[in-house]
CSV table of N, CA and C in Angstrom, one decimal:
chain,number,residue,atom,x,y,z
A,1,UNK,N,-6.7,59.3,40.2
A,1,UNK,CA,-8.1,59.2,40.0
A,1,UNK,C,-8.5,59.8,38.7
A,2,UNK,N,-9.5,59.0,38.0
A,2,UNK,CA,-9.8,59.4,36.6
A,2,UNK,C,-10.9,60.5,36.7
A,3,UNK,N,-11.0,61.2,35.6
A,3,UNK,CA,-12.0,62.3,35.5
A,3,UNK,C,-13.3,61.7,35.2
A,4,UNK,N,-14.4,62.3,35.7
A,4,UNK,CA,-15.7,61.8,35.4
A,4,UNK,C,-16.0,61.9,33.9
A,5,UNK,N,-16.8,60.9,33.4
A,5,UNK,CA,-17.2,60.9,32.0
A,5,UNK,C,-18.0,62.1,31.7
A,6,UNK,N,-17.8,62.7,30.5
A,6,UNK,CA,-18.5,63.9,30.1
A,6,UNK,C,-19.9,63.6,29.7
A,7,UNK,N,-20.9,64.3,30.1
A,7,UNK,CA,-22.3,64.2,29.8
A,7,UNK,C,-22.5,65.1,28.5
A,8,UNK,N,-23.3,64.6,27.6
A,8,UNK,CA,-23.6,65.4,26.4
A,8,UNK,C,-25.0,65.9,26.4
A,9,UNK,N,-25.2,67.1,25.9
A,9,UNK,CA,-26.6,67.6,25.9
A,9,UNK,C,-27.1,67.5,24.4
A,10,UNK,N,-28.3,67.8,24.2
A,10,UNK,CA,-28.9,67.8,22.8
A,10,UNK,C,-28.1,68.7,21.8
A,11,UNK,N,-27.7,69.9,22.3
A,11,UNK,CA,-27.0,70.8,21.4
A,11,UNK,C,-25.7,70.3,21.0
A,12,UNK,N,-25.0,69.8,21.9
A,12,UNK,CA,-23.6,69.1,21.6
A,12,UNK,C,-23.8,67.9,20.6
A,13,UNK,N,-24.8,67.2,20.9
A,13,UNK,CA,-25.0,66.0,20.0
A,13,UNK,C,-25.4,66.3,18.7
A,14,UNK,N,-26.2,67.3,18.4
A,14,UNK,CA,-26.6,67.6,17.0
A,14,UNK,C,-25.6,68.5,16.3
A,15,UNK,N,-24.6,69.0,17.0
A,15,UNK,CA,-23.6,69.9,16.4
A,15,UNK,C,-22.8,69.2,15.4
A,16,UNK,N,-22.7,67.9,15.4
A,16,UNK,CA,-21.8,67.1,14.5
A,16,UNK,C,-22.7,66.6,13.3
A,17,UNK,N,-22.3,66.8,12.0
A,17,UNK,CA,-23.0,66.4,10.9
A,17,UNK,C,-23.2,64.9,10.8
A,18,UNK,N,-22.2,64.1,11.3
A,18,UNK,CA,-22.3,62.6,11.3
A,18,UNK,C,-23.5,62.2,12.2
A,19,UNK,N,-23.5,62.8,13.4
A,19,UNK,CA,-24.6,62.5,14.3
A,19,UNK,C,-25.9,62.8,13.8
A,20,UNK,N,-26.0,64.1,13.1
A,20,UNK,CA,-27.4,64.4,12.5
A,20,UNK,C,-27.8,63.4,11.5
A,21,UNK,N,-26.8,62.9,10.8
A,21,UNK,CA,-27.2,61.8,9.8
A,21,UNK,C,-27.6,60.5,10.5
A,22,UNK,N,-26.9,60.2,11.5
A,22,UNK,CA,-27.3,59.0,12.4
A,22,UNK,C,-28.8,59.2,12.8
A,23,UNK,N,-29.1,60.3,13.3
A,23,UNK,CA,-30.5,60.6,13.7
A,23,UNK,C,-31.4,60.4,12.6
A,24,UNK,N,-31.1,60.9,11.4
A,24,UNK,CA,-32.0,60.7,10.3
A,24,UNK,C,-32.2,59.2,10.0
A,25,UNK,N,-31.1,58.5,10.1
A,25,UNK,CA,-31.2,57.0,9.8
A,25,UNK,C,-32.0,56.3,10.8
A,26,UNK,N,-31.9,56.6,12.1
A,26,UNK,CA,-32.6,55.8,13.1
A,26,UNK,C,-34.1,56.4,13.3
A,27,UNK,N,-34.3,57.6,12.7
A,27,UNK,CA,-35.7,58.1,12.7
A,27,UNK,C,-36.5,57.2,11.7
A,28,UNK,N,-35.9,56.8,10.6
A,28,UNK,CA,-36.7,56.0,9.6
A,28,UNK,C,-37.1,54.7,10.2
A,29,UNK,N,-36.2,54.0,10.9
A,29,UNK,CA,-36.5,52.6,11.5
A,29,UNK,C,-35.4,52.3,12.4
A,30,UNK,N,-35.7,51.3,13.3
A,30,UNK,CA,-34.8,50.8,14.2
A,30,UNK,C,-33.6,50.1,13.5
A,31,UNK,N,-32.4,50.4,13.8
A,31,UNK,CA,-31.2,49.9,13.1
A,31,UNK,C,-30.2,49.4,14.0
A,32,UNK,N,-29.5,48.2,13.6
A,32,UNK,CA,-28.3,47.8,14.3
A,32,UNK,C,-27.0,48.7,14.0
A,33,UNK,N,-26.1,48.6,14.9
A,33,UNK,CA,-24.9,49.4,14.7
A,33,UNK,C,-24.2,49.0,13.3
A,34,UNK,N,-24.2,47.8,12.9
A,34,UNK,CA,-23.6,47.4,11.6
A,34,UNK,C,-24.3,48.0,10.5
A,35,UNK,N,-25.6,48.2,10.5
A,35,UNK,CA,-26.3,48.9,9.4
A,35,UNK,C,-26.0,50.4,9.4
A,36,UNK,N,-25.9,51.0,10.6
A,36,UNK,CA,-25.6,52.4,10.8
A,36,UNK,C,-24.3,52.6,10.2
A,37,UNK,N,-23.3,51.8,10.6
A,37,UNK,CA,-21.9,52.0,10.3
A,37,UNK,C,-21.7,51.9,8.8
A,38,UNK,N,-22.5,51.1,8.1
A,38,UNK,CA,-22.5,50.9,6.6
A,38,UNK,C,-22.7,52.2,5.9
A,39,UNK,N,-23.3,53.1,6.4
A,39,UNK,CA,-23.6,54.4,5.8
A,39,UNK,C,-22.4,55.4,5.9
A,40,UNK,N,-21.4,55.1,6.5
A,40,UNK,CA,-20.3,56.0,6.7
A,40,UNK,C,-18.9,55.4,6.4
A,41,UNK,N,-18.0,56.2,6.0
A,41,UNK,CA,-16.6,55.8,5.7
A,41,UNK,C,-15.7,56.0,6.9
A,42,UNK,N,-16.2,55.4,8.1
A,42,UNK,CA,-15.4,55.4,9.3
A,42,UNK,C,-15.5,54.0,10.0
A,43,UNK,N,-14.7,53.9,11.0
A,43,UNK,CA,-14.7,52.6,11.6
A,43,UNK,C,-16.0,52.4,12.4
A,44,UNK,N,-16.3,51.2,12.7
A,44,UNK,CA,-17.4,50.8,13.6
A,44,UNK,C,-17.3,51.5,14.9
A,45,UNK,N,-16.1,51.4,15.4
A,45,UNK,CA,-15.7,52.0,16.8
A,45,UNK,C,-16.0,53.6,16.7
A,46,UNK,N,-15.7,54.2,15.6
A,46,UNK,CA,-16.1,55.6,15.6
A,46,UNK,C,-17.6,55.9,15.6
A,47,UNK,N,-18.3,55.0,14.9
A,47,UNK,CA,-19.7,55.1,14.8
A,47,UNK,C,-20.3,54.9,16.3
A,48,UNK,N,-19.7,53.9,16.9
A,48,UNK,CA,-20.2,53.6,18.3
A,48,UNK,C,-19.9,54.8,19.2
A,49,UNK,N,-18.9,55.6,19.0
A,49,UNK,CA,-18.7,56.7,19.8
A,49,UNK,C,-19.8,57.8,19.6
A,50,UNK,N,-20.2,57.9,18.3
A,50,UNK,CA,-21.3,58.9,18.0
A,50,UNK,C,-22.5,58.4,18.6
A,51,UNK,N,-22.8,57.1,18.6
A,51,UNK,CA,-24.0,56.6,19.1
A,51,UNK,C,-24.0,56.8,20.6
A,52,UNK,N,-22.9,56.7,21.3
A,52,UNK,CA,-22.8,56.9,22.7
A,52,UNK,C,-23.2,58.3,23.1
A,53,UNK,N,-22.6,59.3,22.3
A,53,UNK,CA,-23.0,60.7,22.5
A,53,UNK,C,-24.5,60.9,22.3
A,54,UNK,N,-25.0,60.4,21.3
A,54,UNK,CA,-26.5,60.5,21.1
A,54,UNK,C,-27.3,59.9,22.1
A,55,UNK,N,-26.8,58.8,22.7
A,55,UNK,CA,-27.5,58.1,23.8
A,55,UNK,C,-27.4,58.9,25.1
A,56,UNK,N,-26.2,59.5,25.3
A,56,UNK,CA,-26.0,60.3,26.5
A,56,UNK,C,-27.0,61.6,26.5
A,57,UNK,N,-27.2,62.1,25.3
A,57,UNK,CA,-28.1,63.2,25.1
A,57,UNK,C,-29.6,62.8,25.1
A,58,UNK,N,-29.8,61.5,25.2
A,58,UNK,CA,-31.2,60.9,25.1
A,58,UNK,C,-31.9,61.1,23.9
A,59,UNK,N,-31.1,61.2,22.7
A,59,UNK,CA,-31.7,61.4,21.4
A,59,UNK,C,-32.0,60.1,20.8
A,60,UNK,N,-31.3,59.0,21.2
A,60,UNK,CA,-31.6,57.7,20.7
A,60,UNK,C,-31.6,56.7,21.9
A,61,UNK,N,-32.2,55.5,21.6
A,61,UNK,CA,-32.3,54.5,22.7
A,61,UNK,C,-31.8,53.2,22.0
A,62,UNK,N,-31.0,52.5,22.7
A,62,UNK,CA,-30.5,51.2,22.2
A,62,UNK,C,-31.1,50.1,23.1
A,63,UNK,N,-31.4,49.0,22.4
A,63,UNK,CA,-32.0,47.8,23.1
A,63,UNK,C,-31.3,46.6,22.5
A,64,UNK,N,-31.0,45.6,23.4
A,64,UNK,CA,-30.5,44.3,23.0
A,64,UNK,C,-31.5,43.5,22.3
A,65,UNK,N,-31.1,42.9,21.2
A,65,UNK,CA,-31.9,42.0,20.4
A,65,UNK,C,-31.0,40.8,20.0
A,66,UNK,N,-31.0,39.8,20.8
A,66,UNK,CA,-30.0,38.8,20.5
A,66,UNK,C,-28.6,39.2,20.7
A,67,UNK,N,-27.8,39.1,19.7
A,67,UNK,CA,-26.3,39.4,19.8
A,67,UNK,C,-26.2,40.9,19.4
A,68,UNK,N,-27.2,41.5,18.9
A,68,UNK,CA,-27.1,42.9,18.4
A,68,UNK,C,-27.7,43.9,19.3
A,69,UNK,N,-27.3,45.2,19.1
A,69,UNK,CA,-28.0,46.3,19.8
A,69,UNK,C,-28.6,47.1,18.7
A,70,UNK,N,-29.9,47.4,18.9
A,70,UNK,CA,-30.7,48.1,17.9
A,70,UNK,C,-30.9,49.5,18.5
A,71,UNK,N,-30.9,50.5,17.5
A,71,UNK,CA,-31.0,51.9,18.0
A,71,UNK,C,-32.2,52.6,17.3
A,72,UNK,N,-32.9,53.4,18.0
A,72,UNK,CA,-34.0,54.1,17.5
A,72,UNK,C,-34.1,55.5,18.0
A,73,UNK,N,-34.7,56.4,17.3
A,73,UNK,CA,-34.8,57.8,17.7
A,73,UNK,C,-35.7,57.9,18.9
A,74,UNK,N,-35.4,58.9,19.8
A,74,UNK,CA,-36.2,59.3,21.0
A,74,UNK,C,-36.6,60.7,20.7
A,75,UNK,N,-37.7,60.8,19.9
A,75,UNK,CA,-38.0,62.3,19.4
A,75,UNK,C,-38.4,63.2,20.5
A,76,UNK,N,-38.8,62.7,21.7
A,76,UNK,CA,-39.2,63.6,22.8
A,76,UNK,C,-37.9,64.5,23.2
A,77,UNK,N,-36.7,64.0,23.1
A,77,UNK,CA,-35.6,64.8,23.5
A,77,UNK,C,-35.3,66.0,22.5
A,78,UNK,N,-35.9,65.9,21.3
A,78,UNK,CA,-35.7,67.0,20.4
A,78,UNK,C,-36.5,68.2,20.7
A,79,UNK,N,-37.4,68.0,21.7
A,79,UNK,CA,-38.3,69.2,22.1
A,79,UNK,C,-37.5,70.4,22.6
A,80,UNK,N,-36.4,70.1,23.3
A,80,UNK,CA,-35.6,71.2,23.8
A,80,UNK,C,-35.0,72.0,22.7
A,81,UNK,N,-34.6,71.3,21.7
A,81,UNK,CA,-34.0,71.9,20.5
A,81,UNK,C,-35.1,72.7,19.7
A,82,UNK,N,-36.3,72.1,19.6
A,82,UNK,CA,-37.4,72.7,18.9
A,82,UNK,C,-37.8,74.0,19.6
A,83,UNK,N,-37.9,74.0,20.9
A,83,UNK,CA,-38.2,75.2,21.7
A,83,UNK,C,-37.2,76.3,21.5
A,84,UNK,N,-35.9,75.9,21.6
A,84,UNK,CA,-34.8,76.9,21.4
A,84,UNK,C,-35.0,77.6,20.0
A,85,UNK,N,-35.1,76.8,19.0
A,85,UNK,CA,-35.3,77.3,17.6
A,85,UNK,C,-36.6,78.1,17.5
A,86,UNK,N,-37.6,77.8,18.1
A,86,UNK,CA,-38.9,78.5,17.9
A,86,UNK,C,-38.7,79.9,18.3
A,87,UNK,N,-37.8,80.2,19.3
A,87,UNK,CA,-37.6,81.6,19.7
A,87,UNK,C,-37.2,82.4,18.5
A,88,UNK,N,-36.4,81.8,17.6
A,88,UNK,CA,-35.9,82.6,16.4
A,88,UNK,C,-36.8,82.6,15.2
A,89,UNK,N,-38.0,81.9,15.4
A,89,UNK,CA,-39.0,81.9,14.2
A,89,UNK,C,-39.4,83.4,13.9
A,90,UNK,N,-39.6,84.1,14.9
A,90,UNK,CA,-40.1,85.5,14.7
A,90,UNK,C,-39.1,86.3,13.8
A,91,UNK,N,-37.9,86.0,14.0
A,91,UNK,CA,-36.9,86.7,13.1
A,91,UNK,C,-37.1,86.4,11.6
A,92,UNK,N,-37.3,85.1,11.4
A,92,UNK,CA,-37.6,84.5,10.1
A,92,UNK,C,-38.8,85.1,9.5
A,93,UNK,N,-39.9,85.1,10.3
A,93,UNK,CA,-41.2,85.6,9.9
A,93,UNK,C,-41.0,87.1,9.5
A,94,UNK,N,-40.3,87.9,10.2
A,94,UNK,CA,-40.0,89.2,10.0
A,94,UNK,C,-39.3,89.4,8.6
A,95,UNK,N,-38.3,88.6,8.4
A,95,UNK,CA,-37.5,88.7,7.2
A,95,UNK,C,-38.4,88.3,6.0
A,96,UNK,N,-39.2,87.3,6.1
A,96,UNK,CA,-40.0,86.9,5.0
A,96,UNK,C,-41.1,87.9,4.7
A,97,UNK,N,-41.6,88.7,5.7
A,97,UNK,CA,-42.6,89.7,5.5
A,97,UNK,C,-41.9,90.8,4.7
A,98,UNK,N,-40.7,91.2,5.1
A,98,UNK,CA,-40.0,92.2,4.4
A,98,UNK,C,-39.7,91.8,2.9
A,99,UNK,N,-39.3,90.6,2.7
A,99,UNK,CA,-39.1,90.1,1.3
A,99,UNK,C,-40.4,90.1,0.5
A,100,UNK,N,-41.4,89.7,1.1
A,100,UNK,CA,-42.7,89.7,0.5
A,100,UNK,C,-43.2,91.1,0.1
A,101,UNK,N,-43.1,92.1,0.9
A,101,UNK,CA,-43.3,93.5,0.6
A,101,UNK,C,-42.4,94.0,-0.5
A,102,UNK,N,-41.2,93.6,-0.5
A,102,UNK,CA,-40.3,94.1,-1.6
A,102,UNK,C,-40.8,93.6,-2.9
A,103,UNK,N,-41.2,92.2,-3.0
A,103,UNK,CA,-41.6,91.7,-4.2
A,103,UNK,C,-43.0,92.5,-4.7
A,104,UNK,N,-43.8,92.7,-3.7
A,104,UNK,CA,-45.1,93.3,-4.1
A,104,UNK,C,-44.9,94.8,-4.6
A,105,UNK,N,-43.9,95.5,-4.0
A,105,UNK,CA,-43.6,96.8,-4.5
A,105,UNK,C,-43.0,96.7,-5.9
A,106,UNK,N,-42.1,95.8,-6.1
A,106,UNK,CA,-41.5,95.5,-7.4
A,106,UNK,C,-42.6,95.2,-8.4
A,107,UNK,N,-43.4,94.3,-8.1
A,107,UNK,CA,-44.5,93.9,-9.1
A,107,UNK,C,-45.4,95.1,-9.4
A,108,UNK,N,-45.7,95.8,-8.3
A,108,UNK,CA,-46.5,97.0,-8.5
A,108,UNK,C,-45.9,98.1,-9.5
A,109,UNK,N,-44.6,98.3,-9.3
A,109,UNK,CA,-43.9,99.2,-10.1
A,109,UNK,C,-43.8,98.7,-11.5
A,110,UNK,N,-43.5,97.4,-11.7
A,110,UNK,CA,-43.4,96.8,-13.1
A,110,UNK,C,-44.8,96.9,-13.8
A,111,UNK,N,-45.8,96.7,-13.0
A,111,UNK,CA,-47.2,96.8,-13.7
A,111,UNK,C,-47.5,98.2,-14.1
A,112,UNK,N,-47.2,99.2,-13.3
A,112,UNK,CA,-47.4,100.6,-13.6
A,112,UNK,C,-46.5,101.0,-14.9
A,113,UNK,N,-45.3,100.5,-14.9
A,113,UNK,CA,-44.5,100.8,-16.0
A,113,UNK,C,-45.1,100.1,-17.3
A,114,UNK,N,-45.5,99.0,-17.2
A,114,UNK,CA,-46.1,98.2,-18.4
A,114,UNK,C,-47.4,99.0,-18.8
A,115,UNK,N,-48.2,99.5,-17.9
A,115,UNK,CA,-49.4,100.3,-18.3
A,115,UNK,C,-49.0,101.6,-19.0
A,116,UNK,N,-47.9,102.2,-18.5
A,116,UNK,CA,-47.5,103.5,-19.0
A,116,UNK,C,-46.9,103.3,-20.5
A,117,UNK,N,-46.3,102.1,-20.7
A,117,UNK,CA,-45.8,101.8,-22.1
A,117,UNK,C,-46.8,101.5,-23.1
A,118,UNK,N,-48.0,101.1,-22.6
A,118,UNK,CA,-49.1,100.8,-23.6
A,118,UNK,C,-49.7,101.9,-24.0
């Protein structure tokens, strides 16, 4: 008996730089696999595997158009990723505040030194 097919989530899908580039490409416009594959130095089969993973994670959607399949971004699925990253915004905000304070202290010290030299 064969093992069940692996299901991919958003985090697994965006972990790969090739898949992130595919997302960027299909975010710009709907594209066929041939056009997507033209941006990479890998086989069309390898690109198809990346597209499959992105589809499993519901990050892209494919539709048949004649003999081709066209892919487009499904931005709603990025909400899970955005929510997870938003949790860490407070850490960046804190770091930026500390950096701003350091520059203000530095500028204040430099101004006082300049006034003392005059």
